[in-house]
Amino acid sequence: MIAEEDMIVASQPGSLKLTINSPTQLWIEDGGGRRMGIHPIWLRERCQDTQSMDLLTGQRLQDPSDLDLDLSYAALSETEPGRLHVRFSDGHEADFAAGEILAEAALPPGENDVPAVETWTGALEHLPRAQWRANPSDADLMSWVKLFLRFGFIVFSGVPSEHHAVLEVALAFGFARETNFGTVFDVRSIPNATDLAYTPVKLEPHTDNPYRSPVPGVQLLHCLANETSGGLSTLVDGYAVGEALRARDPEAFRILSTTAVRFRYRDKVTELVASAPPIELDVNGRVKTIHFSPRLDFVPLLPPDELTAYYRARRVFDHLLRTPEFEIRFLLNAGDLVMFDNCRLLHGRTGFDPREGLRHLQGCYIDIDGPRSLYRVLRRSLAAQI
Ligand code: OGA
Ligand code: ZN
């Protein structure tokens, strides 16, 4: 509870309040009445005066690790409504907008200031689809990037069936990531293929290039031609399957999230090796990145009973990935393009008969920070337009 002598400096309706208990206590209180002191170093690191920060770049001029670990508040006062003046024990004085402190305190950890992930299963009824437009408006881009961030993918139609048109879409969301396959790669059946993707065989759900470090964050596949009756695209939400595995078979989940597996790609001029658990978790234990490609994974030699447990776990996960319970299928026609989060979703295709005709996709990669940055910038510019 807020004591009589506490002064509310700023509050958000129904939630956080910033209070000072003069002269040396600064508190934040949530809607449920729980309150927490604001560490003086936390606030000192956020000083925006010219001594502390380069105003042009917004970057710190002083290494905060050099601050006194016993730093405290020497004096706190509200100079005008919503403005806080602070004198720290090392003599530094600074002014703050109380609302900005609250906004900063309210930020969830990590990158959760973008639209929340909405996991989906094979029952997903409406695919996140959009009609591509050259020179899209901010509102177009915002609606597309929101769909992509929520569902982990978006399917465009109307992308001109032209060589390298995939790059135009990629560059609307981020920067193309060049690899040994080039900036743009062709996915079509060719003789002497260096990758099974370049054959007509079916591809089970996989993430692309787990042998790279870091793995490509986002993949775009643009259909230039599909004259075959097969070659359907498949997608699975790895976050949904990961959570289903955690609930249904916790031991399999534990093994797949703690066993580092080696992935390798090798041709005449390239040898890429990376190691990661098939289900990589973040510091909060949430599924962060799926590294899964049944044609490329090599588990290290472990004692036989551990390997038996690993192989069982991998089978359970793989079989879940392949069930209609989780998988969606759709046909990409010429001019369609699918863009998906390669850390979250697994993709594949059904097999096709190249004698029926040509199936030709062009692909490229961007990093996931591109769409996230785009969302934040658009949020700023659209808010300014109101
Ligand atoms: C790939 C791939 C899918 C397809 O090239 O990595 O998975 O539809 N292609 O051909
Ligand atoms: Zn692939």
Tab-separated table of C-alpha atoms and ligand atoms in Angstrom:
chain	number	residue	atom	x	y	z
A	1	MET	CA	0.000	0.000	0.000
A	2	ILE	CA	1.067	3.559	-0.572
A	3	ALA	CA	1.719	5.295	2.732
A	4	GLU	CA	0.291	8.736	3.468
A	5	GLU	CA	3.576	10.495	2.913
A	6	ASP	CA	4.223	8.859	-0.470
A	7	MET	CA	3.852	11.114	-3.462
A	8	ILE	CA	2.555	9.710	-6.709
A	9	VAL	CA	4.652	11.181	-9.491
A	10	ALA	CA	3.137	9.326	-12.408
A	11	SER	CA	0.653	6.579	-12.963
A	12	GLN	CA	-0.705	4.497	-15.784
A	13	PRO	CA	-4.443	3.848	-15.615
A	14	GLY	CA	-5.043	0.665	-13.663
A	15	SER	CA	-1.434	-0.418	-13.535
A	16	LEU	CA	1.965	1.051	-12.676
A	17	LYS	CA	2.570	3.972	-10.365
A	18	LEU	CA	5.788	5.794	-9.628
A	19	THR	CA	6.045	7.147	-6.111
A	20	ILE	CA	8.641	8.974	-4.051
A	21	ASN	CA	8.964	8.621	-0.370
A	22	SER	CA	11.125	11.720	0.211
A	23	PRO	CA	13.942	12.215	0.174
A	24	THR	CA	15.623	8.965	-0.805
A	25	GLN	CA	13.111	6.292	-1.812
A	26	LEU	CA	11.765	5.786	-5.313
A	27	TRP	CA	9.162	3.068	-5.752
A	28	ILE	CA	7.228	1.468	-8.515
A	29	GLU	CA	3.912	-0.100	-7.618
A	30	ASP	CA	1.818	-2.382	-9.791
A	31	GLY	CA	-1.967	-2.575	-10.027
A	32	GLY	CA	-2.010	-5.371	-7.418
A	33	GLY	CA	-0.395	-3.228	-4.712
A	34	ARG	CA	3.050	-4.877	-4.931
A	35	ARG	CA	5.838	-2.376	-4.823
A	36	MET	CA	9.516	-2.475	-5.574
A	37	GLY	CA	12.318	0.008	-5.090
A	38	ILE	CA	13.939	1.379	-8.252
A	39	HIS	CA	17.648	0.658	-8.080
A	40	PRO	CA	19.634	3.937	-8.245
A	41	ILE	CA	22.052	2.514	-10.853
A	42	TRP	CA	19.112	1.471	-13.059
A	43	LEU	CA	17.922	5.074	-13.084
A	44	ARG	CA	21.426	6.574	-13.322
A	45	GLU	CA	22.081	4.464	-16.461
A	46	ARG	CA	19.071	6.158	-18.030
A	47	CYS	CA	20.196	9.752	-17.425
A	48	GLN	CA	19.732	11.740	-20.614
A	49	ASP	CA	21.872	14.787	-19.863
A	50	THR	CA	24.831	15.732	-22.036
A	51	GLN	CA	27.336	14.528	-19.451
A	52	SER	CA	25.823	11.038	-19.441
A	53	MET	CA	24.693	10.598	-23.002
A	54	ASP	CA	25.526	11.634	-26.534
A	55	LEU	CA	22.248	13.260	-27.497
A	56	LEU	CA	22.638	12.569	-31.211
A	57	THR	CA	23.076	8.803	-30.979
A	58	GLY	CA	21.297	8.211	-27.678
A	59	GLN	CA	24.324	6.212	-26.553
A	60	ARG	CA	26.049	6.416	-23.191
A	61	LEU	CA	29.187	8.448	-22.719
A	62	GLN	CA	30.019	6.956	-19.349
A	63	ASP	CA	30.699	3.271	-18.717
A	64	PRO	CA	28.016	2.391	-16.146
A	65	SER	CA	30.202	-0.385	-14.736
A	66	ASP	CA	32.349	2.372	-13.242
A	67	LEU	CA	29.475	3.713	-11.134
A	68	ASP	CA	29.671	3.260	-7.386
A	69	LEU	CA	27.948	-0.046	-6.579
A	70	ASP	CA	26.589	1.598	-3.413
A	71	LEU	CA	25.099	4.505	-5.368
A	72	SER	CA	21.986	5.842	-3.680
A	73	TYR	CA	19.504	8.684	-4.003
A	74	ALA	CA	20.625	11.788	-2.088
A	75	ALA	CA	17.469	13.751	-2.914
A	76	LEU	CA	14.315	13.224	-4.960
A	77	SER	CA	11.748	15.852	-5.748
A	78	GLU	CA	8.890	16.557	-8.105
A	79	THR	CA	9.793	19.882	-9.698
A	80	GLU	CA	6.575	20.159	-11.698
A	81	PRO	CA	3.812	17.643	-12.347
A	82	GLY	CA	5.347	14.549	-13.941
A	83	ARG	CA	8.945	15.855	-13.721
A	84	LEU	CA	11.385	14.289	-11.331
A	85	HIS	CA	14.643	15.844	-10.149
A	86	VAL	CA	17.193	13.422	-8.747
A	87	ARG	CA	20.473	14.010	-6.928
A	88	PHE	CA	22.533	10.856	-6.693
A	89	SER	CA	25.000	10.134	-3.885
A	90	ASP	CA	27.944	10.709	-6.257
A	91	GLY	CA	26.775	14.296	-6.767
A	92	HIS	CA	25.306	13.802	-10.263
A	93	GLU	CA	21.954	15.528	-10.780
A	94	ALA	CA	19.423	14.717	-13.465
A	95	ASP	CA	15.838	15.383	-14.510
A	96	PHE	CA	13.448	12.711	-15.720
A	97	ALA	CA	9.994	12.594	-17.231
A	98	ALA	CA	8.210	10.274	-14.815
A	99	GLY	CA	6.067	8.871	-17.636
A	100	GLU	CA	9.216	7.763	-19.459
A	101	ILE	CA	10.470	5.916	-16.387
A	102	LEU	CA	7.137	4.122	-16.135
A	103	ALA	CA	7.127	3.249	-19.837
A	104	GLU	CA	10.641	1.835	-19.535
A	105	ALA	CA	9.751	-0.110	-16.392
A	106	ALA	CA	6.682	-1.558	-18.093
A	107	LEU	CA	8.665	-2.995	-21.032
A	108	PRO	CA	8.593	-6.770	-20.969
A	109	PRO	CA	11.986	-8.474	-21.074
A	110	GLY	CA	13.412	-9.518	-24.422
A	111	GLU	CA	11.932	-8.417	-27.715
A	112	ASN	CA	8.313	-8.703	-26.658
A	113	ASP	CA	7.420	-5.208	-27.778
A	114	VAL	CA	6.371	-6.644	-31.147
A	115	PRO	CA	3.021	-8.385	-31.806
A	116	ALA	CA	2.731	-11.541	-29.717
A	117	VAL	CA	3.251	-14.930	-31.316
A	118	GLU	CA	-0.034	-16.764	-31.997
A	119	THR	CA	0.723	-20.437	-32.321
A	120	TRP	CA	-1.352	-22.455	-34.771
A	121	THR	CA	-1.995	-26.057	-35.754
A	122	GLY	CA	-3.216	-27.924	-38.840
A	123	ALA	CA	-6.672	-26.557	-37.998
A	124	LEU	CA	-5.603	-23.039	-38.985
A	125	GLU	CA	-8.532	-21.958	-41.157
A	126	HIS	CA	-7.434	-18.730	-42.728
A	127	LEU	CA	-3.904	-18.496	-43.944
A	128	PRO	CA	-2.338	-15.077	-43.418
A	129	ARG	CA	-2.539	-13.955	-47.040
A	130	ALA	CA	-2.015	-10.619	-48.728
A	131	GLN	CA	-1.938	-9.138	-52.175
A	132	TRP	CA	1.547	-7.856	-52.966
A	133	ARG	CA	1.794	-4.238	-54.137
A	134	ALA	CA	4.905	-2.553	-55.436
A	135	ASN	CA	5.757	0.595	-53.437
A	136	PRO	CA	3.521	-0.410	-50.515
A	137	SER	CA	2.145	2.262	-48.179
A	138	ASP	CA	3.061	2.311	-44.478
A	139	ALA	CA	-0.398	0.912	-43.714
A	140	ASP	CA	0.122	-1.999	-46.162
A	141	LEU	CA	3.510	-2.794	-44.670
A	142	MET	CA	2.164	-2.589	-41.133
A	143	SER	CA	-0.662	-5.034	-41.853
A	144	TRP	CA	1.753	-7.466	-43.556
A	145	VAL	CA	4.459	-7.316	-40.923
A	146	LYS	CA	1.898	-7.799	-38.132
A	147	LEU	CA	0.528	-10.952	-39.807
A	148	PHE	CA	4.055	-12.252	-40.290
A	149	LEU	CA	5.093	-11.620	-36.671
A	150	ARG	CA	1.919	-13.175	-35.234
A	151	PHE	CA	1.722	-16.297	-37.380
A	152	GLY	CA	5.383	-16.652	-38.351
A	153	PHE	CA	4.515	-16.524	-42.047
A	154	ILE	CA	2.605	-14.702	-44.759
A	155	VAL	CA	1.618	-15.789	-48.261
A	156	PHE	CA	1.616	-13.095	-50.936
A	157	SER	CA	-0.010	-13.348	-54.316
A	158	GLY	CA	0.621	-11.030	-57.225
A	159	VAL	CA	4.410	-10.951	-57.003
A	160	PRO	CA	5.477	-10.598	-60.644
A	161	SER	CA	6.790	-13.920	-61.976
A	162	GLU	CA	10.068	-12.307	-62.830
A	163	HIS	CA	13.601	-13.307	-62.165
A	164	HIS	CA	14.751	-11.924	-58.758
A	165	ALA	CA	11.335	-10.398	-57.875
A	166	VAL	CA	11.783	-12.226	-54.543
A	167	LEU	CA	14.440	-9.653	-53.693
A	168	GLU	CA	11.978	-6.796	-54.008
A	169	VAL	CA	9.784	-8.413	-51.341
A	170	ALA	CA	12.790	-9.290	-49.159
A	171	LEU	CA	14.049	-5.719	-49.266
A	172	ALA	CA	10.675	-4.380	-48.149
A	173	PHE	CA	11.206	-6.251	-44.851
A	174	GLY	CA	14.967	-6.314	-44.304
A	175	PHE	CA	18.319	-6.955	-45.926
A	176	ALA	CA	19.105	-9.949	-48.099
A	177	ARG	CA	21.457	-12.413	-46.472
A	178	GLU	CA	23.936	-13.736	-48.987
A	179	THR	CA	25.215	-17.292	-48.554
A	180	ASN	CA	27.295	-19.750	-50.547
A	181	PHE	CA	24.071	-20.430	-52.510
A	182	GLY	CA	24.108	-16.776	-53.611
A	183	THR	CA	21.778	-13.914	-52.671
A	184	VAL	CA	18.964	-15.587	-54.578
A	185	PHE	CA	18.851	-19.348	-55.080
A	186	ASP	CA	16.821	-21.384	-57.517
A	187	VAL	CA	14.788	-24.312	-56.230
A	188	ARG	CA	14.073	-26.611	-59.138
A	189	SER	CA	14.880	-30.157	-60.058
A	190	ILE	CA	18.309	-30.342	-61.723
A	191	PRO	CA	20.733	-33.183	-62.524
A	192	ASN	CA	23.621	-33.763	-60.069
A	193	ALA	CA	21.918	-31.637	-57.380
A	194	THR	CA	24.074	-30.541	-54.422
A	195	ASP	CA	21.015	-30.475	-52.141
A	196	LEU	CA	17.880	-32.624	-52.019
A	197	ALA	CA	15.859	-29.399	-52.389
A	198	TYR	CA	17.049	-29.334	-56.011
A	199	THR	CA	15.512	-32.731	-56.796
A	200	PRO	CA	11.811	-33.674	-57.112
A	201	VAL	CA	11.703	-35.701	-53.881
A	202	LYS	CA	9.354	-34.803	-51.066
A	203	LEU	CA	10.918	-32.755	-48.269
A	204	GLU	CA	9.776	-33.545	-44.741
A	205	PRO	CA	9.320	-30.625	-42.312
A	206	HIS	CA	12.696	-29.031	-41.732
A	207	THR	CA	14.321	-25.743	-40.884
A	208	ASP	CA	16.711	-24.430	-43.473
A	209	ASN	CA	20.459	-24.408	-43.115
A	210	PRO	CA	20.863	-25.541	-39.491
A	211	TYR	CA	24.553	-25.887	-40.374
A	212	ARG	CA	24.944	-22.085	-40.460
A	213	SER	CA	25.756	-19.935	-37.488
A	214	PRO	CA	23.550	-18.005	-37.095
A	215	VAL	CA	20.861	-19.825	-39.060
A	216	PRO	CA	19.004	-17.702	-41.638
A	217	GLY	CA	16.187	-16.027	-39.717
A	218	VAL	CA	13.576	-15.702	-42.444
A	219	GLN	CA	13.153	-17.528	-45.732
A	220	LEU	CA	11.261	-16.278	-48.769
A	221	LEU	CA	10.203	-18.653	-51.549
A	222	HIS	CA	8.705	-17.172	-54.693
A	223	CYS	CA	7.008	-19.417	-57.224
A	224	LEU	CA	7.954	-18.572	-60.806
A	225	ALA	CA	6.309	-21.654	-62.287
A	226	ASN	CA	4.459	-24.724	-61.103
A	227	GLU	CA	3.224	-26.907	-63.945
A	228	THR	CA	3.150	-30.084	-61.841
A	229	SER	CA	0.224	-31.461	-59.896
A	230	GLY	CA	2.402	-32.146	-56.814
A	231	GLY	CA	4.921	-29.991	-55.039
A	232	LEU	CA	2.523	-28.645	-52.410
A	233	SER	CA	4.164	-26.432	-49.802
A	234	THR	CA	3.919	-27.563	-46.190
A	235	LEU	CA	4.374	-25.554	-42.995
A	236	VAL	CA	4.334	-26.507	-39.322
A	237	ASP	CA	4.481	-24.182	-36.320
A	238	GLY	CA	7.484	-25.484	-34.387
A	239	TYR	CA	6.462	-23.499	-31.302
A	240	ALA	CA	3.085	-25.269	-31.234
A	241	VAL	CA	4.640	-28.697	-31.728
A	242	GLY	CA	7.370	-27.934	-29.181
A	243	GLU	CA	4.752	-27.054	-26.571
A	244	ALA	CA	2.686	-30.126	-27.453
A	245	LEU	CA	5.766	-32.284	-26.978
A	246	ARG	CA	6.542	-30.633	-23.637
A	247	ALA	CA	2.996	-31.448	-22.468
A	248	ARG	CA	2.696	-34.954	-23.923
A	249	ASP	CA	6.216	-36.304	-23.530
A	250	PRO	CA	8.270	-34.149	-21.129
A	251	GLU	CA	11.220	-36.551	-21.245
A	252	ALA	CA	11.458	-36.305	-25.054
A	253	PHE	CA	11.222	-32.528	-24.748
A	254	ARG	CA	13.999	-32.479	-22.124
A	255	ILE	CA	16.303	-34.602	-24.284
A	256	LEU	CA	15.717	-32.605	-27.474
A	257	SER	CA	16.241	-29.308	-25.697
A	258	THR	CA	19.493	-30.353	-24.015
A	259	THR	CA	21.297	-32.535	-26.575
A	260	ALA	CA	23.476	-30.589	-29.011
A	261	VAL	CA	23.322	-32.110	-32.474
A	262	ARG	CA	25.819	-31.440	-35.249
A	263	PHE	CA	24.658	-30.287	-38.681
A	264	ARG	CA	26.911	-30.222	-41.692
A	265	TYR	CA	26.849	-29.089	-45.308
A	266	ARG	CA	29.704	-29.956	-47.606
A	267	ASP	CA	30.408	-29.397	-51.274
A	268	LYS	CA	33.603	-28.762	-53.246
A	269	VAL	CA	34.195	-25.244	-51.956
A	270	THR	CA	32.211	-25.087	-48.702
A	271	GLU	CA	32.127	-26.949	-45.414
A	272	LEU	CA	29.699	-25.585	-42.843
A	273	VAL	CA	29.266	-27.126	-39.412
A	274	ALA	CA	27.086	-25.924	-36.532
A	275	SER	CA	25.817	-27.533	-33.386
A	276	ALA	CA	22.562	-26.867	-31.531
A	277	PRO	CA	19.789	-28.713	-29.696
A	278	PRO	CA	16.827	-29.521	-31.974
A	279	ILE	CA	14.622	-27.494	-29.610
A	280	GLU	CA	16.602	-24.497	-28.367
A	281	LEU	CA	15.128	-22.667	-25.376
A	282	ASP	CA	15.534	-19.060	-24.254
A	283	VAL	CA	16.616	-18.054	-20.744
A	284	ASN	CA	12.985	-18.320	-19.588
A	285	GLY	CA	12.655	-21.891	-20.850
A	286	ARG	CA	10.462	-20.940	-23.813
A	287	VAL	CA	11.036	-22.501	-27.224
A	288	LYS	CA	13.233	-20.076	-29.138
A	289	THR	CA	14.698	-21.770	-32.211
A	290	ILE	CA	14.005	-25.102	-33.866
A	291	HIS	CA	17.030	-26.720	-35.523
A	292	PHE	CA	15.651	-29.705	-37.334
A	293	SER	CA	16.544	-31.306	-40.611
A	294	PRO	CA	16.307	-35.087	-40.724
A	295	ARG	CA	18.592	-35.207	-43.739
A	296	LEU	CA	21.414	-33.329	-42.063
A	297	ASP	CA	21.549	-34.105	-38.337
A	298	PHE	CA	24.279	-36.058	-36.565
A	299	VAL	CA	23.961	-36.759	-32.873
A	300	PRO	CA	27.314	-37.252	-31.096
A	301	LEU	CA	28.282	-40.719	-29.911
A	302	LEU	CA	26.689	-41.032	-26.485
A	303	PRO	CA	26.298	-44.163	-24.321
A	304	PRO	CA	23.854	-46.567	-26.029
A	305	ASP	CA	21.050	-46.056	-23.516
A	306	GLU	CA	21.252	-42.277	-23.964
A	307	LEU	CA	21.201	-42.675	-27.722
A	308	THR	CA	18.205	-44.992	-27.507
A	309	ALA	CA	16.432	-42.290	-25.493
A	310	TYR	CA	17.490	-39.614	-28.002
A	311	TYR	CA	16.295	-41.605	-31.022
A	312	ARG	CA	12.959	-42.246	-29.334
A	313	ALA	CA	12.589	-38.548	-28.557
A	314	ARG	CA	13.494	-37.532	-32.108
A	315	ARG	CA	10.977	-39.988	-33.537
A	316	VAL	CA	8.169	-38.682	-31.320
A	317	PHE	CA	8.959	-35.077	-32.312
A	318	ASP	CA	9.351	-35.859	-36.013
A	319	HIS	CA	6.136	-37.849	-36.114
A	320	LEU	CA	4.275	-34.996	-34.420
A	321	LEU	CA	5.707	-32.587	-37.001
A	322	ARG	CA	4.412	-34.772	-39.802
A	323	THR	CA	0.830	-35.257	-38.612
A	324	PRO	CA	-2.086	-33.341	-40.167
A	325	GLU	CA	-2.802	-32.264	-36.581
A	326	PHE	CA	-0.027	-29.700	-36.984
A	327	GLU	CA	0.812	-29.421	-40.677
A	328	ILE	CA	-0.827	-27.127	-43.227
A	329	ARG	CA	-0.519	-27.597	-47.010
A	330	PHE	CA	-1.114	-25.185	-49.837
A	331	LEU	CA	-0.152	-24.835	-53.453
A	332	LEU	CA	2.083	-22.028	-54.586
A	333	ASN	CA	1.142	-20.902	-58.069
A	334	ALA	CA	3.213	-18.666	-60.285
A	335	GLY	CA	3.292	-15.234	-58.639
A	336	ASP	CA	2.786	-16.543	-55.083
A	337	LEU	CA	5.423	-16.049	-52.436
A	338	VAL	CA	5.680	-17.438	-48.912
A	339	MET	CA	7.834	-15.704	-46.308
A	340	PHE	CA	8.368	-17.550	-43.014
A	341	ASP	CA	10.307	-17.421	-39.757
A	342	ASN	CA	12.946	-20.115	-40.137
A	343	CYS	CA	13.602	-20.267	-36.379
A	344	ARG	CA	9.956	-20.939	-35.539
A	345	LEU	CA	8.361	-22.702	-38.517
A	346	LEU	CA	9.358	-25.881	-40.299
A	347	HIS	CA	8.665	-26.155	-43.993
A	348	GLY	CA	8.681	-28.829	-46.634
A	349	ARG	CA	6.970	-29.896	-49.811
A	350	THR	CA	5.260	-32.934	-51.240
A	351	GLY	CA	7.077	-34.730	-54.047
A	352	PHE	CA	6.389	-33.982	-57.703
A	353	ASP	CA	6.926	-35.526	-61.104
A	354	PRO	CA	9.226	-33.325	-63.188
A	355	ARG	CA	7.919	-35.016	-66.355
A	356	GLU	CA	4.608	-33.186	-65.825
A	357	GLY	CA	6.338	-29.844	-66.271
A	358	LEU	CA	8.493	-27.228	-64.625
A	359	ARG	CA	8.412	-26.342	-60.938
A	360	HIS	CA	10.623	-23.361	-60.237
A	361	LEU	CA	10.930	-21.367	-57.032
A	362	GLN	CA	13.391	-18.620	-56.237
A	363	GLY	CA	14.393	-18.109	-52.654
A	364	CYS	CA	16.393	-15.793	-50.460
A	365	TYR	CA	16.955	-15.147	-46.775
A	366	ILE	CA	16.740	-12.108	-44.534
A	367	ASP	CA	17.323	-11.796	-40.783
A	368	ILE	CA	14.417	-11.718	-38.322
A	369	ASP	CA	15.504	-8.360	-36.889
A	370	GLY	CA	14.467	-6.762	-40.215
A	371	PRO	CA	10.702	-7.308	-39.852
A	372	ARG	CA	10.867	-6.486	-36.127
A	373	SER	CA	12.644	-3.203	-36.815
A	374	LEU	CA	10.172	-2.417	-39.599
A	375	TYR	CA	7.272	-2.941	-37.187
A	376	ARG	CA	8.760	-0.570	-34.582
A	377	VAL	CA	9.572	2.131	-37.146
A	378	LEU	CA	6.085	1.905	-38.671
A	379	ARG	CA	4.525	2.075	-35.216
A	380	ARG	CA	6.403	5.345	-34.686
A	381	SER	CA	5.563	6.845	-38.062
A	382	LEU	CA	1.905	5.790	-38.036
A	383	ALA	CA	1.496	7.232	-34.504
A	384	ALA	CA	2.996	10.530	-35.711
A	385	GLN	CA	0.457	10.661	-38.564
A	386	ILE	CA	-2.547	10.532	-36.222
B	1	OGA	C1	14.186	-25.471	-49.741
B	1	OGA	C2	12.873	-26.069	-49.653
B	1	OGA	C3	10.708	-26.233	-50.577
B	1	OGA	C4	10.036	-26.362	-51.904
B	1	OGA	O1	14.606	-25.112	-50.842
B	1	OGA	O2	14.833	-25.334	-48.687
B	1	OGA	O3	12.543	-26.539	-48.604
B	1	OGA	O4	8.844	-26.097	-51.931
B	1	OGA	N1	12.080	-25.992	-50.701
B	1	OGA	O5	10.676	-26.749	-52.870
B	2	ZN	ZN	14.017	-25.884	-47.059
